[in-house]
CSV table of C-alpha atoms in Angstrom, one decimal:
chain,number,residue,atom,x,y,z
A,1,MET,CA,157.9,139.8,178.7
A,2,LYS,CA,161.1,141.7,178.0
A,3,THR,CA,163.5,143.6,180.4
A,4,ILE,CA,164.5,146.9,179.0
A,5,ARG,CA,167.9,147.8,181.2
A,6,THR,CA,169.0,151.8,181.3
A,7,GLY,CA,171.8,151.6,183.4
A,8,PRO,CA,171.3,150.6,187.4
A,9,LEU,CA,167.6,150.6,186.1
A,10,SER,CA,165.5,147.6,184.6
A,11,LEU,CA,162.1,147.7,183.5
A,12,ARG,CA,159.8,144.6,182.6
A,13,VAL,CA,157.5,145.0,179.6
A,14,SER,CA,154.7,143.0,178.1
A,15,GLU,CA,155.3,142.8,174.4
A,16,ARG,CA,151.6,141.3,173.9
A,17,ALA,CA,150.5,144.8,176.3
A,18,VAL,CA,152.6,147.1,174.2
A,19,LEU,CA,151.2,146.4,171.1
A,20,THR,CA,147.6,146.3,172.8
A,21,CYS,CA,148.2,149.6,173.8
A,22,LEU,CA,149.6,151.0,170.5
A,23,ALA,CA,146.2,149.0,168.9
A,24,VAL,CA,143.7,150.7,171.0
A,25,ALA,CA,145.6,154.1,170.7
A,26,ALA,CA,145.8,153.9,166.6
A,27,LEU,CA,142.2,152.8,167.2
A,28,THR,CA,141.0,156.3,169.2
A,29,ALA,CA,142.7,158.2,166.8
A,30,VAL,CA,140.6,156.7,163.9
A,31,THR,CA,137.7,157.4,166.1
A,32,ALA,CA,138.7,160.9,166.8
A,33,VAL,CA,139.6,161.7,163.0
A,34,THR,CA,136.7,160.8,162.0
A,35,THR,CA,134.4,162.7,164.8
A,36,MET,CA,135.8,165.7,163.4
A,37,VAL,CA,135.6,165.6,160.0
A,38,THR,CA,131.8,164.1,159.8
A,39,GLY,CA,128.4,165.6,161.4
A,40,ASP,CA,125.7,167.8,160.3
A,41,PHE,CA,129.0,170.0,159.2
A,42,PRO,CA,131.6,167.9,157.2
A,43,LEU,CA,134.8,168.4,157.1
A,44,THR,CA,138.1,167.4,155.5
A,45,VAL,CA,141.2,166.5,157.5
A,46,GLY,CA,142.8,169.4,155.7
A,47,GLU,CA,139.9,172.0,157.0
A,48,VAL,CA,140.5,170.8,160.2
A,49,LEU,CA,144.1,171.2,160.4
A,50,SER,CA,144.5,174.3,158.9
A,51,THR,CA,141.8,175.1,161.8
A,52,PHE,CA,144.1,174.0,164.7
A,53,VAL,CA,146.7,176.5,163.0
A,54,GLY,CA,144.8,179.3,163.7
A,55,GLN,CA,144.3,179.2,159.7
A,56,GLY,CA,140.5,178.3,159.1
A,57,ASP,CA,137.5,180.1,158.8
A,58,GLY,CA,135.0,181.0,161.2
A,59,ALA,CA,132.2,178.3,160.8
A,60,SER,CA,135.2,175.8,161.2
A,61,GLU,CA,136.7,177.2,163.6
A,62,PHE,CA,133.5,176.9,165.8
A,63,VAL,CA,132.2,173.8,164.3
A,64,VAL,CA,136.1,172.3,165.4
A,65,LEU,CA,136.8,174.4,168.2
A,66,THR,CA,133.7,175.1,170.3
A,67,LEU,CA,131.5,172.1,169.2
A,68,ARG,CA,133.3,169.1,168.4
A,69,LEU,CA,137.0,169.1,170.1
A,70,PRO,CA,135.9,169.5,173.6
A,71,ARG,CA,133.2,167.1,173.6
A,72,LEU,CA,135.9,164.4,172.0
A,73,LEU,CA,138.6,165.2,174.6
A,74,THR,CA,136.3,165.3,177.5
A,75,GLY,CA,135.5,161.8,176.1
A,76,LEU,CA,138.7,160.7,176.2
A,77,LEU,CA,139.3,161.9,180.1
A,78,VAL,CA,136.4,160.8,181.0
A,79,GLY,CA,136.5,157.4,179.6
A,80,ALA,CA,139.9,156.8,181.5
A,81,ALA,CA,139.4,157.6,184.5
A,82,LEU,CA,136.1,155.7,185.0
A,83,ALA,CA,138.3,152.8,183.5
A,84,LEU,CA,141.1,153.9,185.9
A,85,SER,CA,138.9,154.0,188.7
A,86,GLY,CA,137.0,150.9,187.6
A,87,ALA,CA,140.7,148.8,187.6
A,88,ILE,CA,141.8,149.6,191.3
A,89,LEU,CA,138.6,148.6,192.8
A,90,GLN,CA,138.2,145.9,190.3
A,91,SER,CA,142.0,144.7,191.8
A,92,LEU,CA,141.7,145.8,195.4
A,93,SER,CA,138.6,143.6,195.8
A,94,ARG,CA,139.4,140.6,193.2
A,95,ASN,CA,136.2,141.1,192.2
A,96,PRO,CA,135.0,142.2,188.0
A,97,LEU,CA,131.7,143.0,189.7
A,98,ALA,CA,133.5,146.5,191.8
A,99,SER,CA,133.2,149.6,189.8
A,100,PRO,CA,132.5,153.2,191.4
A,101,ASP,CA,128.7,152.3,189.0
A,102,ILE,CA,128.0,149.2,191.1
A,103,ILE,CA,129.3,149.9,194.8
A,104,GLY,CA,127.3,153.2,195.4
A,105,PHE,CA,130.4,156.1,194.6
A,106,THR,CA,128.1,156.9,191.3
A,107,GLN,CA,125.2,156.9,193.1
A,108,GLY,CA,126.7,159.2,195.8
A,109,SER,CA,128.0,161.4,193.5
A,110,ALA,CA,125.1,161.8,191.8
A,111,THR,CA,123.4,162.9,194.7
A,112,GLY,CA,124.8,166.1,195.1
A,113,ALA,CA,124.6,167.3,191.9
A,114,ILE,CA,121.0,166.2,191.6
A,115,ALA,CA,120.5,168.5,195.4
A,116,VAL,CA,122.7,171.1,193.6
A,117,ILE,CA,120.3,171.5,190.6
A,118,VAL,CA,116.5,170.4,192.4
A,119,LEU,CA,117.5,172.8,195.5
A,120,PHE,CA,120.4,175.7,194.6
A,121,GLN,CA,120.0,175.6,190.7
A,122,GLY,CA,123.5,175.8,190.7
A,123,GLY,CA,126.0,176.3,187.2
A,124,MET,CA,128.3,173.9,186.0
A,125,THR,CA,130.6,174.9,188.7
A,126,ALA,CA,128.5,174.5,191.9
A,127,VAL,CA,126.9,170.6,190.1
A,128,ALA,CA,130.9,169.5,190.1
A,129,THR,CA,131.3,170.6,193.5
A,130,GLY,CA,128.5,168.5,194.8
A,131,SER,CA,129.0,166.0,192.9
A,132,ALA,CA,132.4,165.3,193.9
A,133,VAL,CA,132.0,166.5,197.7
A,134,THR,CA,129.0,164.0,198.1
A,135,GLY,CA,131.0,161.3,195.8
A,136,LEU,CA,133.8,161.7,198.3
A,137,LEU,CA,131.3,161.5,201.2
A,138,THR,CA,130.2,158.2,200.1
A,139,SER,CA,133.1,156.0,199.5
A,140,ALA,CA,134.3,157.4,203.3
A,141,ALA,CA,130.7,156.0,204.3
A,142,VAL,CA,131.1,152.5,202.6
A,143,TYR,CA,134.9,152.0,204.1
A,144,LEU,CA,134.4,152.9,207.3
A,145,LEU,CA,131.4,150.4,207.2
A,146,ALA,CA,133.6,147.6,205.7
A,147,LEU,CA,136.1,148.7,208.0
A,148,LYS,CA,136.4,145.1,210.7
A,149,ARG,CA,139.8,144.1,210.7
A,150,GLY,CA,140.8,145.1,207.9
A,151,VAL,CA,138.5,145.6,204.9
A,152,GLN,CA,137.6,142.6,203.1
A,153,SER,CA,137.2,142.6,199.3
A,154,SER,CA,133.4,140.9,200.0
A,155,ARG,CA,132.4,142.8,202.3
A,156,LEU,CA,133.6,146.1,200.4
A,157,VAL,CA,131.1,145.0,197.6
A,158,LEU,CA,128.0,144.1,199.3
A,159,ILE,CA,128.0,147.4,201.6
A,160,GLY,CA,129.0,149.3,198.5
A,161,ILE,CA,125.7,147.7,196.6
A,162,GLY,CA,123.3,148.2,199.8
A,163,VAL,CA,124.7,152.0,199.9
A,164,SER,CA,124.4,152.2,196.0
A,165,ALA,CA,120.6,151.3,196.4
A,166,MET,CA,120.2,153.8,199.9
A,167,MET,CA,121.7,156.5,197.1
A,168,LEU,CA,119.5,156.1,194.3
A,169,SER,CA,116.3,156.0,196.7
A,170,VAL,CA,117.5,159.5,197.6
A,171,ASN,CA,117.9,160.1,194.1
A,172,SER,CA,114.6,159.6,193.3
A,173,TYR,CA,113.0,161.5,196.2
A,174,LEU,CA,115.3,164.5,195.3
A,175,ILE,CA,113.1,164.6,191.9
A,176,THR,CA,110.3,164.1,193.1
A,177,ARG,CA,110.5,166.9,195.2
A,178,ALA,CA,112.1,169.1,192.6
A,179,THR,CA,109.6,171.3,190.5
A,180,LEU,CA,109.3,170.0,186.6
A,181,GLU,CA,112.2,172.3,185.3
A,182,GLY,CA,114.5,170.8,188.2
A,183,ALA,CA,113.2,167.6,187.4
A,184,LEU,CA,114.0,167.8,184.0
A,185,ALA,CA,117.4,168.7,184.3
A,186,ALA,CA,118.1,166.8,187.0
A,187,GLN,CA,116.6,163.4,185.5
A,188,ALA,CA,118.6,164.6,182.2
A,189,TRP,CA,121.9,165.0,184.1
A,190,LEU,CA,121.3,161.6,185.6
A,191,VAL,CA,121.5,159.6,182.3
A,192,GLY,CA,124.9,161.1,181.5
A,193,GLY,CA,126.2,162.4,178.7
A,194,LEU,CA,128.9,164.3,176.6
A,195,ASN,CA,126.6,166.9,175.2
A,196,ASN,CA,127.2,170.3,175.1
A,197,ARG,CA,130.5,169.8,176.8
A,198,GLY,CA,133.0,172.5,176.9
A,199,TRP,CA,136.9,173.8,177.1
A,200,ASP,CA,136.0,174.2,181.0
A,201,HIS,CA,135.5,170.6,181.9
A,202,VAL,CA,138.1,169.6,180.1
A,203,ARG,CA,140.2,171.6,182.4
A,204,VAL,CA,138.3,170.3,185.0
A,205,ILE,CA,139.0,166.4,184.4
A,206,ALA,CA,142.5,167.2,182.6
A,207,ALA,CA,143.7,168.9,186.0
A,208,ALA,CA,142.4,165.9,187.9
A,209,LEU,CA,143.9,163.3,186.0
A,210,ALA,CA,147.1,165.3,186.1
A,211,VAL,CA,147.0,164.9,189.9
A,212,LEU,CA,145.5,161.6,189.9
A,213,LEU,CA,147.1,159.8,187.2
A,214,PRO,CA,150.8,159.6,188.8
A,215,CYS,CA,149.0,158.4,191.8
A,216,ALA,CA,147.5,155.6,190.6
A,217,LEU,CA,150.8,154.9,188.3
A,218,TRP,CA,153.3,154.6,191.1
A,219,LEU,CA,150.9,152.6,193.3
A,220,GLY,CA,150.4,150.1,190.7
A,221,ARG,CA,152.8,147.6,192.0
A,222,ARG,CA,151.6,147.7,195.5
A,223,LEU,CA,148.2,147.1,194.0
A,224,ALA,CA,149.3,144.1,191.7
A,225,LEU,CA,151.1,142.8,195.2
A,226,LEU,CA,147.6,142.9,196.8
A,227,GLU,CA,145.9,141.3,194.4
A,228,MET,CA,148.2,138.3,196.1
A,229,GLY,CA,146.5,138.5,199.2
A,230,ASP,CA,146.9,140.9,202.4
A,231,THR,CA,149.7,138.3,203.7
A,232,ALA,CA,151.8,137.4,200.8
A,233,ALA,CA,151.6,141.2,200.1
A,234,THR,CA,153.0,142.6,204.0
A,235,GLY,CA,155.3,140.0,203.6
A,236,LEU,CA,156.9,141.4,200.5
A,237,GLY,CA,156.4,145.0,202.8
A,238,VAL,CA,153.1,146.2,201.6
A,239,ASP,CA,151.9,148.5,204.2
A,240,VAL,CA,148.4,146.9,203.6
A,241,GLU,CA,146.2,149.3,204.8
A,242,ARG,CA,147.7,152.2,203.9
A,243,THR,CA,148.3,151.4,200.8
A,244,ARG,CA,144.5,150.1,200.5
A,245,LEU,CA,142.8,153.4,201.9
A,246,ALA,CA,145.8,155.5,199.2
A,247,LEU,CA,144.3,153.5,196.4
A,248,LEU,CA,140.9,154.1,197.1
A,249,ALA,CA,140.8,157.6,197.4
A,250,VAL,CA,142.6,157.6,193.9
A,251,ALA,CA,140.1,155.9,192.9
A,252,VAL,CA,137.1,157.7,194.1
A,253,GLY,CA,138.2,161.1,193.6
A,254,LEU,CA,138.6,160.1,189.6
A,255,ALA,CA,135.2,158.4,189.9
A,256,ALA,CA,134.0,161.7,191.6
A,257,VAL,CA,135.4,164.1,188.7
A,258,ALA,CA,134.4,162.2,186.3
A,259,THR,CA,130.4,161.9,187.3
A,260,ALA,CA,131.0,165.6,188.1
A,261,VAL,CA,131.9,166.4,184.7
A,262,ALA,CA,129.7,164.1,182.6
A,263,GLY,CA,127.1,162.8,185.1
A,264,PRO,CA,126.7,158.9,185.5
A,265,ILE,CA,127.9,157.6,182.9
A,266,THR,CA,127.6,153.7,183.9
A,267,PHE,CA,129.6,150.1,182.6
A,268,VAL,CA,132.5,151.7,181.5
A,269,ALA,CA,134.0,151.3,184.7
A,270,LEU,CA,133.1,148.0,184.8
A,271,ALA,CA,133.9,146.6,181.1
A,272,ALA,CA,136.9,148.6,180.4
A,273,PRO,CA,139.3,146.8,182.6
A,274,GLN,CA,137.7,143.3,181.9
A,275,LEU,CA,138.6,143.8,178.4
A,276,ALA,CA,142.2,145.2,178.9
A,277,ARG,CA,142.7,142.3,180.8
A,278,ARG,CA,141.8,140.2,178.1
A,279,LEU,CA,143.0,141.8,175.5
A,280,THR,CA,146.8,141.7,176.8
A,281,GLY,CA,146.5,138.6,179.0
A,282,ALA,CA,147.8,141.0,182.1
A,283,SER,CA,148.0,138.9,185.7
A,284,GLY,CA,148.0,142.1,186.6
A,285,PRO,CA,145.7,145.5,187.3
A,286,GLY,CA,146.9,146.6,183.5
A,287,LEU,CA,146.2,150.5,184.1
A,288,ALA,CA,147.4,152.5,181.8
A,289,ALA,CA,145.9,150.2,178.8
A,290,SER,CA,142.4,149.7,181.5
A,291,ALA,CA,142.7,153.6,180.5
A,292,LEU,CA,143.2,153.7,176.6
A,293,VAL,CA,140.4,150.8,176.5
A,294,GLY,CA,138.0,153.2,178.5
A,295,GLY,CA,138.9,156.2,176.8
A,296,LEU,CA,138.1,154.4,172.9
A,297,LEU,CA,134.9,152.9,174.8
A,298,LEU,CA,133.5,156.0,176.0
A,299,VAL,CA,134.1,158.0,172.7
A,300,VAL,CA,133.0,155.1,169.9
A,301,GLY,CA,129.9,155.1,172.1
A,302,ASP,CA,129.6,158.9,171.5
A,303,LEU,CA,130.6,158.9,168.0
A,304,ALA,CA,127.9,156.4,167.6
A,305,VAL,CA,124.9,157.9,169.3
A,306,GLN,CA,125.7,161.3,167.2
A,307,ARG,CA,125.9,159.4,164.1
A,308,LEU,CA,122.9,156.9,164.2
A,309,PHE,CA,120.7,159.9,166.0
A,310,PRO,CA,121.5,162.8,164.3
A,311,THR,CA,118.1,164.6,164.7
A,312,THR,CA,117.9,163.5,168.3
A,313,PRO,CA,121.4,164.1,170.1
A,314,LEU,CA,120.8,160.9,172.6
A,315,PRO,CA,123.4,161.1,175.6
A,316,VAL,CA,126.0,158.3,175.6
A,317,GLY,CA,124.9,157.4,178.5
A,318,ILE,CA,122.2,155.7,176.9
A,319,ALA,CA,124.3,153.7,174.8
A,320,THR,CA,127.1,152.4,177.3
A,321,GLY,CA,124.4,151.1,179.2
A,322,ALA,CA,122.3,149.5,176.9
A,323,ILE,CA,125.7,148.0,176.3
A,324,GLY,CA,126.9,147.4,179.5
A,325,GLY,CA,123.8,145.9,180.7
A,326,LEU,CA,124.5,143.0,178.4
A,327,TYR,CA,127.8,143.2,179.2
A,328,LEU,CA,126.9,142.6,183.2
A,329,VAL,CA,124.1,139.9,182.4
A,330,TRP,CA,127.3,137.4,180.7
A,331,LEU,CA,129.6,138.8,183.2
A,332,LEU,CA,126.9,137.1,185.9
A,333,ALA,CA,126.2,134.0,184.0
A,334,THR,CA,130.4,133.6,183.7
A,335,GLU,CA,130.6,134.2,187.3
A,336,TRP,CA,128.4,131.5,188.1
A,337,ARG,CA,129.1,129.2,185.9
A,338,LYS,CA,132.8,129.1,187.2
A,339,GLY,CA,131.1,128.9,190.5
A,340,SER,CA,128.5,126.0,189.6
A,341,THR,CA,132.0,123.9,188.5
A,342,ARG,CA,134.3,124.5,191.9
């Protein structure tokens, strides 16, 4: 741990965390370059750079600026938003299983999107709006049901899991009542993916992060104090319930917008914060590292499904679900072993 002083201000920085963030950023850059130059229409790095400065031919401009770059940026930003949401929820609850896709927020967001697709045949804007609205309503319901002399972490997780199961049944019911075309569209959206994502999606998730990311970082110190327990945090001057509510609002907003843009991509919010903590060796939430790891996980997963299955454009949600399922089994087994040895 190193202390940097600038006049009256000082900042404590973990050298390991900084090096980890730089390494993750470098891997992300390598993945981004690979995404831009490989595929059915291979390009050189020079051709991509020429396209960026407006000197590429028509084919290169279409491939780079219409197909690949918006999809890449959407994946980076959605992965970062999901990871930030998961990091906040896991830190608040002090439970590695707390993530928006486990405790109901993602399923709640999906309900609004499916309702718009099935009942109103809405476009991207309407689907995103419906997803965000029901995501916020679901999170409010989970919070209020868990509110009893404050919000205990175990109660929040258990109630969230129950609400998630209820919303999953509602989503299944909506699909059964849909036409064949509507059911196929809803089911495709439910998998979660980055296929056919354009600049409209990039603008939505970028605007959300521009507002919510500074809020999350500003509340990060209080979040670290909350991990010490409500009593200790109160003794250190933290308004526990108000801070918890603000952090929950930020986490829910991030998850709702990410789900609205890319569908319910699973397990990124669950795995990225835990991987970030292990890589950095941090005892606190590590929001910046979590965001970087989340973006890397999603773009690597998307690149893998694009290049391994070039003739069948699989949604990245299939890859994250398969890998995340194995991670969840490992995490549950690890937590069970820890509990059995206490």
